[in-house]
Tab-separated table of C-alpha atoms in Angstrom:
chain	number	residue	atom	x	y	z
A	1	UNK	CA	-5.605	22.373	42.560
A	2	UNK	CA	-3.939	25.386	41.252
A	3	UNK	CA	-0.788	26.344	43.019
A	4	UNK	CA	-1.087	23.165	44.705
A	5	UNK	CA	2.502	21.466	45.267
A	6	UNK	CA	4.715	19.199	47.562
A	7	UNK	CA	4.848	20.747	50.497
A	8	UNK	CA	1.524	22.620	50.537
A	9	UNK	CA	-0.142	20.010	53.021
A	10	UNK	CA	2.845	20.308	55.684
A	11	UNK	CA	3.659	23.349	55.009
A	12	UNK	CA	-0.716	24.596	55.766
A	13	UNK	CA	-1.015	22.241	59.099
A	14	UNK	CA	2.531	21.872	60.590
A	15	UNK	CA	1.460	24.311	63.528
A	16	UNK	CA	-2.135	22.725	64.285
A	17	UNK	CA	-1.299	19.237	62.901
A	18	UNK	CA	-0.723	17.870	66.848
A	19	UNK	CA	-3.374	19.341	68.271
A	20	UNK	CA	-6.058	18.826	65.270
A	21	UNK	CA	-4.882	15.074	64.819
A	22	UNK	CA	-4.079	13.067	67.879
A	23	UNK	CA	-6.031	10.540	67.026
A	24	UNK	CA	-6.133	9.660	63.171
A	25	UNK	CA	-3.746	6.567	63.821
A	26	UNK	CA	-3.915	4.075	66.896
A	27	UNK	CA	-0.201	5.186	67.811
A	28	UNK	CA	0.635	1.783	70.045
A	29	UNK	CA	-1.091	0.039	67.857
A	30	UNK	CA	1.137	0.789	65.023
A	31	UNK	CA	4.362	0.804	67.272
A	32	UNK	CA	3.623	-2.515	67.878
A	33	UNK	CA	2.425	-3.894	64.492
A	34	UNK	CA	5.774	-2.469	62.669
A	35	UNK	CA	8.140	-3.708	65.727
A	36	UNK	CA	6.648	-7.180	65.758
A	37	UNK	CA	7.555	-7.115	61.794
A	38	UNK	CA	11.195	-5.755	62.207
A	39	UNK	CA	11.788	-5.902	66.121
A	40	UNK	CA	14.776	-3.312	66.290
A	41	UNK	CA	15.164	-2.650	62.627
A	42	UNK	CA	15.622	-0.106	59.485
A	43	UNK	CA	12.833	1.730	59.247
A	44	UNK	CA	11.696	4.793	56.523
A	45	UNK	CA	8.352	6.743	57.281
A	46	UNK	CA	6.768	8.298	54.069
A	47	UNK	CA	5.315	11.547	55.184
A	48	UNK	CA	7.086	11.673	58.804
A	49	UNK	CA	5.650	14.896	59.501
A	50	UNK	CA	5.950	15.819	63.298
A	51	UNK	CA	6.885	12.847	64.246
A	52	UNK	CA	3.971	11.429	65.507
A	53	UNK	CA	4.900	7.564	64.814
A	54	UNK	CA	8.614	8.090	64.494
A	55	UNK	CA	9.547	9.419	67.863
A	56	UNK	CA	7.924	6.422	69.447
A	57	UNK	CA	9.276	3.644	67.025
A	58	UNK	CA	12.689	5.223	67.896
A	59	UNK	CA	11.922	4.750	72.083
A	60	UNK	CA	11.034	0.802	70.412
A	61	UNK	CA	14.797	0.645	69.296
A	62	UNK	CA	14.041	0.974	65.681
A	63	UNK	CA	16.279	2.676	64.072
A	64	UNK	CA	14.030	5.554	61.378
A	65	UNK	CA	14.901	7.829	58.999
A	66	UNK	CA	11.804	9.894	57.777
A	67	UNK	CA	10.792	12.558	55.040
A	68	UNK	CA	9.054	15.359	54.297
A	69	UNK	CA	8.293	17.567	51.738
A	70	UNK	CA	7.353	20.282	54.296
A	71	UNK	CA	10.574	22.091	56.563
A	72	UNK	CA	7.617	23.711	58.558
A	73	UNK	CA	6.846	20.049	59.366
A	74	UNK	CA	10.198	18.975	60.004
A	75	UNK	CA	10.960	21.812	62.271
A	76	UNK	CA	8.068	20.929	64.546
A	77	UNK	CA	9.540	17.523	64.428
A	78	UNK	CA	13.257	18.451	65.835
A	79	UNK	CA	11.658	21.140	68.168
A	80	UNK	CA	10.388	17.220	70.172
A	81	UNK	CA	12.399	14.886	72.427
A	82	UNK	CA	13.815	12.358	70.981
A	83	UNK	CA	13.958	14.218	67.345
A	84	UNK	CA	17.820	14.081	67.212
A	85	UNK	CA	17.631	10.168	67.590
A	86	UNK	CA	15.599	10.472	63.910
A	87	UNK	CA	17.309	10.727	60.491
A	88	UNK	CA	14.872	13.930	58.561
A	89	UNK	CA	15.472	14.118	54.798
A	90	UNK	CA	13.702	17.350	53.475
A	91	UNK	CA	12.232	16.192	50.005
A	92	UNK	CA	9.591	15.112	47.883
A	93	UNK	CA	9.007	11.206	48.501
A	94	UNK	CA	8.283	10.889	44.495
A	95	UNK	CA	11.956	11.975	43.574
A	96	UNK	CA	14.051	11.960	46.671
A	97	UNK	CA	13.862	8.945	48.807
A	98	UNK	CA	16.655	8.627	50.363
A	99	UNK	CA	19.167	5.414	50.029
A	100	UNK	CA	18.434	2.115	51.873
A	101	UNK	CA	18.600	-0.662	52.442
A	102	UNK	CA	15.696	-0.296	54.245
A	103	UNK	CA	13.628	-3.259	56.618
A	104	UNK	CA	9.992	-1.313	56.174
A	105	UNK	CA	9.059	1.424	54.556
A	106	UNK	CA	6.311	3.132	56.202
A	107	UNK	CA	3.172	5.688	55.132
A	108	UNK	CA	0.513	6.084	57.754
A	109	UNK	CA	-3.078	7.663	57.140
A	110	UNK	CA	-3.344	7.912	53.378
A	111	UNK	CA	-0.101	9.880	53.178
A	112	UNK	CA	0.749	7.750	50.154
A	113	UNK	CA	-2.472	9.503	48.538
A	114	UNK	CA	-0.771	12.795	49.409
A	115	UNK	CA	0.776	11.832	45.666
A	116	UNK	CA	-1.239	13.645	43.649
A	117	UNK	CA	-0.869	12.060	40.319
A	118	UNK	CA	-0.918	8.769	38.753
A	119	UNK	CA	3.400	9.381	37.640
A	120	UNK	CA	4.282	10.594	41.387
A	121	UNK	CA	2.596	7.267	43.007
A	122	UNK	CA	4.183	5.172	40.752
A	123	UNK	CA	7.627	6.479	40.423
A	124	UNK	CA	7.659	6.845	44.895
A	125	UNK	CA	6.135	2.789	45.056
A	126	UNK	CA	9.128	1.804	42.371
A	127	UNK	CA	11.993	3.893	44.405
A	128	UNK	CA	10.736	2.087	47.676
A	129	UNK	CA	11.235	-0.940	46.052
A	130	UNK	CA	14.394	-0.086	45.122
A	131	UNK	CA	15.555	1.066	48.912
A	132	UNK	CA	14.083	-2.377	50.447
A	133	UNK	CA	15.970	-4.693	51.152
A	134	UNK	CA	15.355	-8.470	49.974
A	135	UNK	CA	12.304	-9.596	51.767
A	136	UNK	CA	11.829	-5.765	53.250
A	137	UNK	CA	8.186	-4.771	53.518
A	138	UNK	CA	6.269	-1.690	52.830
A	139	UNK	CA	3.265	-0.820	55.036
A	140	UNK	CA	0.360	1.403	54.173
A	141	UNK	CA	-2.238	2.897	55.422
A	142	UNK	CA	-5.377	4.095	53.598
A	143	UNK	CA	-9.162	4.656	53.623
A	144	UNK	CA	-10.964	2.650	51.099
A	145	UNK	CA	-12.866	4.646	48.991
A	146	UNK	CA	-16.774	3.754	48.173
A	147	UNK	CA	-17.994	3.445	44.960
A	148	UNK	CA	-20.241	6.116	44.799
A	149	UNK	CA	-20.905	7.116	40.926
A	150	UNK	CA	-18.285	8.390	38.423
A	151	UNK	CA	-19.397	12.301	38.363
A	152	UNK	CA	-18.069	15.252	40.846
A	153	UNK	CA	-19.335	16.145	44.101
A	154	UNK	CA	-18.681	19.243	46.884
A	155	UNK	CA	-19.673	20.154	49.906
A	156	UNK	CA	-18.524	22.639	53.234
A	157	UNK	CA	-18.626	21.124	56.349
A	158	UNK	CA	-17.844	23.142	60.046
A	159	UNK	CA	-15.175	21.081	61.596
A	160	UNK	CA	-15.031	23.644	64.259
A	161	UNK	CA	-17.750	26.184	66.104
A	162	UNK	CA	-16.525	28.275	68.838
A	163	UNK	CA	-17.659	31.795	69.896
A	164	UNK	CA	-14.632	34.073	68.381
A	165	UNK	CA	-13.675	31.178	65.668
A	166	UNK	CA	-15.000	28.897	62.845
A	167	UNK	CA	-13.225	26.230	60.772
A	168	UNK	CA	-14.664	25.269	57.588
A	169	UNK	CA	-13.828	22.300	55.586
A	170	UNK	CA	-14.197	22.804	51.964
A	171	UNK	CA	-13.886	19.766	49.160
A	172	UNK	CA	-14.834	18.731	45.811
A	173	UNK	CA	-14.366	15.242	44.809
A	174	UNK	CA	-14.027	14.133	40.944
A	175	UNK	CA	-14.785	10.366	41.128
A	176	UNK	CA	-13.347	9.888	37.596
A	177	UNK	CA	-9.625	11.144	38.544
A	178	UNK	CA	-10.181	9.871	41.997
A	179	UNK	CA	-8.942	12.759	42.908
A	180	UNK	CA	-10.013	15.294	46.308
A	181	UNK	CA	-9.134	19.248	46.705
A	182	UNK	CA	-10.185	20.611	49.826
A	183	UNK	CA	-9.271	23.567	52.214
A	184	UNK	CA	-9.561	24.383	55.471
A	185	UNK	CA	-10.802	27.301	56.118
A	186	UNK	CA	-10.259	29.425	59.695
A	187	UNK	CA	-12.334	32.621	60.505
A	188	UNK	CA	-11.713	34.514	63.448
A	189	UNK	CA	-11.387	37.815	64.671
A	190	UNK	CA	-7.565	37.627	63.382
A	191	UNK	CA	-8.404	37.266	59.635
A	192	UNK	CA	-8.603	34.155	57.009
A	193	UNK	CA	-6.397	31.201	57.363
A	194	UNK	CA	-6.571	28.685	54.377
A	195	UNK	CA	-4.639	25.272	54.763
A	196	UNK	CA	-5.235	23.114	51.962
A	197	UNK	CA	-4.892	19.273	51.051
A	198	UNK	CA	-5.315	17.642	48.063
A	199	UNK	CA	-5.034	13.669	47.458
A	200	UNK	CA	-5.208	10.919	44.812
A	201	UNK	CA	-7.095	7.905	46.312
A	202	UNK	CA	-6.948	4.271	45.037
A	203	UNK	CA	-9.340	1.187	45.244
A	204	UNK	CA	-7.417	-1.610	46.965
A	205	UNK	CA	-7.346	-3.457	43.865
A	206	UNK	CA	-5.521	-0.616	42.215
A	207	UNK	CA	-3.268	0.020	44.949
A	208	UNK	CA	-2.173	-3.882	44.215
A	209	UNK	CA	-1.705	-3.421	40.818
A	210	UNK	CA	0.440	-0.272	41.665
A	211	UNK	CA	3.023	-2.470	44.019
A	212	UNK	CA	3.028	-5.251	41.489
A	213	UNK	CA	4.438	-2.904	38.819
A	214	UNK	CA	6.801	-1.856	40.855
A	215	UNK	CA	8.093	-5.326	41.856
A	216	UNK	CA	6.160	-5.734	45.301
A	217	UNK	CA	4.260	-8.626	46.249
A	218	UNK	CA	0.620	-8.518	48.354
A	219	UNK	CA	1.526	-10.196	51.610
A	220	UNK	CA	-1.266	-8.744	54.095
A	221	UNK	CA	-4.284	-6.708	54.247
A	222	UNK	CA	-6.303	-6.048	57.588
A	223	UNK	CA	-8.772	-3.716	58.463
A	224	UNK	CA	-6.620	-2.321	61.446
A	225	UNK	CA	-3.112	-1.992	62.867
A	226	UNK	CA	-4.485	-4.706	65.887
A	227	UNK	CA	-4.646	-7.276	62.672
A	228	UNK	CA	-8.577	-7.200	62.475
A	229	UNK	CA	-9.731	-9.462	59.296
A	230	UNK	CA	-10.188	-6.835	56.346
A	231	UNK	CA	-13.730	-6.285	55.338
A	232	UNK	CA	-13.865	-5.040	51.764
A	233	UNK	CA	-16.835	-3.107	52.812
A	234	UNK	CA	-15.328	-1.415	55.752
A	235	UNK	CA	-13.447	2.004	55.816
A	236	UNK	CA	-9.773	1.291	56.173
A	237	UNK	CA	-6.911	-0.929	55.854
A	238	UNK	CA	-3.450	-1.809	56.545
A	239	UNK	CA	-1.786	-3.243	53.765
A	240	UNK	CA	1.798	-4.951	53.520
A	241	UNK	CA	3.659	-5.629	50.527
A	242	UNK	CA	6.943	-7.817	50.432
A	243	UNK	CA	10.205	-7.233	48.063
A	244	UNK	CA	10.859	-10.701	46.847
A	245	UNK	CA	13.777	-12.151	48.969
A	246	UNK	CA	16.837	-13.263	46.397
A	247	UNK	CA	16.678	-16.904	45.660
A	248	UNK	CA	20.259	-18.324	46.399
A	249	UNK	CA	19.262	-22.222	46.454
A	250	UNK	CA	21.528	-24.753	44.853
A	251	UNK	CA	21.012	-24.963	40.946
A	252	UNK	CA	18.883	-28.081	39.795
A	253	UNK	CA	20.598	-31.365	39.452
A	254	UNK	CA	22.805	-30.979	35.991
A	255	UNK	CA	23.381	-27.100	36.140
A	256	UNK	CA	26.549	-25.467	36.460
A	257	UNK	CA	26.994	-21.716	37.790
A	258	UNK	CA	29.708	-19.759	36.294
């Protein structure tokens, strides 16, 4: 999308995100799930936006540091309780990641596809393998996409009909760059409001490939942060990937270390 960068997504929603999106993630659900995995622990969030999972990992005792591409999203976030508990790195989670090490590393509803390109996913999965520590996990969260033909497709949907206002959602999907543009689009009596997203979706099978280039290994996938069984047919997933923990066993019989 033309003129399309970083911090468009954040920068287009940060003042409806809360109130349009309450319910895209089970909130306790993922509290729990990432506490049970590193009960009190080091945790990055991909994509911490308003701090919507943050804020209540941080009353869990974890201890989270979070970025964003978007300051209009980050200011929402230290506008909350609790925000100056959270570590908020302004930057672009391709190039500026910040230092670990890290227990989990953490992207909630397809923010990882918020990469827009092939170059941005990779180089953000490597860097988060590089902030983990030994053993540390990363946890995503995605849609699964269908496999609905190889050609493009649009369409305008009304997400919202009230008397003096009208949101619009506006896409076109490319199935062969797996790639989505959209906009939202708000009429009212105030003028035109445009708030667009764009993403880069991956096949779970490619989204494996992509951690095991970077030097992650599949340990999980469910369907659900409650641990439901995944169905390769279903719509979602939660999927966790493992740094390999360093090997420090004894050398074989015969071997000398130097």
């Amino acid at each position: 999308m033309k003129g399309y960068g970083p911090a468009s997504y954040g920068d287009g929603f940060a003042d409806v995100y809360d109130d349009w999106y309450p319910d895209v993630t089970d909130v306790d659900a993922t509290v729990r799930f990432v506490t049970a995995l590193v009960p009190g622990g080091r945790v990055l969030e991909l994509g911490i936006g308003t701090g919507r999972i943050a804020l209540p990992l941080v009353e869990q005792g974890a201890e989270v540091t979070g970025i964003d591409a978007s300051e209009a999203m980050l200011e929402q976030l230290a506008a909350k309780r609790g925000a100056d508990r959270v570590r908020a790195v302004h930057g672009d989670m391709a190039q500026d990641v910040p230092d670990g090490p890290f227990d989990l590393v953490l992207a909630t509803y397809n923010t990882f596809f918020n990469l827009t390109d092939a170059t941005a996913q990779l180089a953000c999965a490597r860097r988060v393998a590089e902030v983990l520590r030994p053993g540390g996990r990363l946890v995503l969260e995605t849609f699964v996409p269908s496999d609905d033909g190889d050609g493009r497709s649009s369409g305008v949907t009304p997400r919202t009909i009230e008397a003096e206002r009208v949101v619009l959602t506006v896409s076109r999907r490319d199935a062969a760059s797996q790639r989505v543009d959209g906009q939202m689009i708000e009429l009212s009596e105030a003028g035109i409001r445009l708030r667009p997203w764009s993403i880069r979706y991956l096949h779970p099978d490619q989204l494996d490939a992509l951690a095991a280039e970077a030097g992650l290994e599949l340990e999980a996938r469910f369907a659900d942060w409650r641990g439901t069984p995944f169905d390769p047919e279903g719509p979602h997933q939660v999927v966790v990937y493992r740094r390999p923990a360093l090997h420090t066993g004894a050398p074989p019989d015969g071997e000398e270390t130097t």
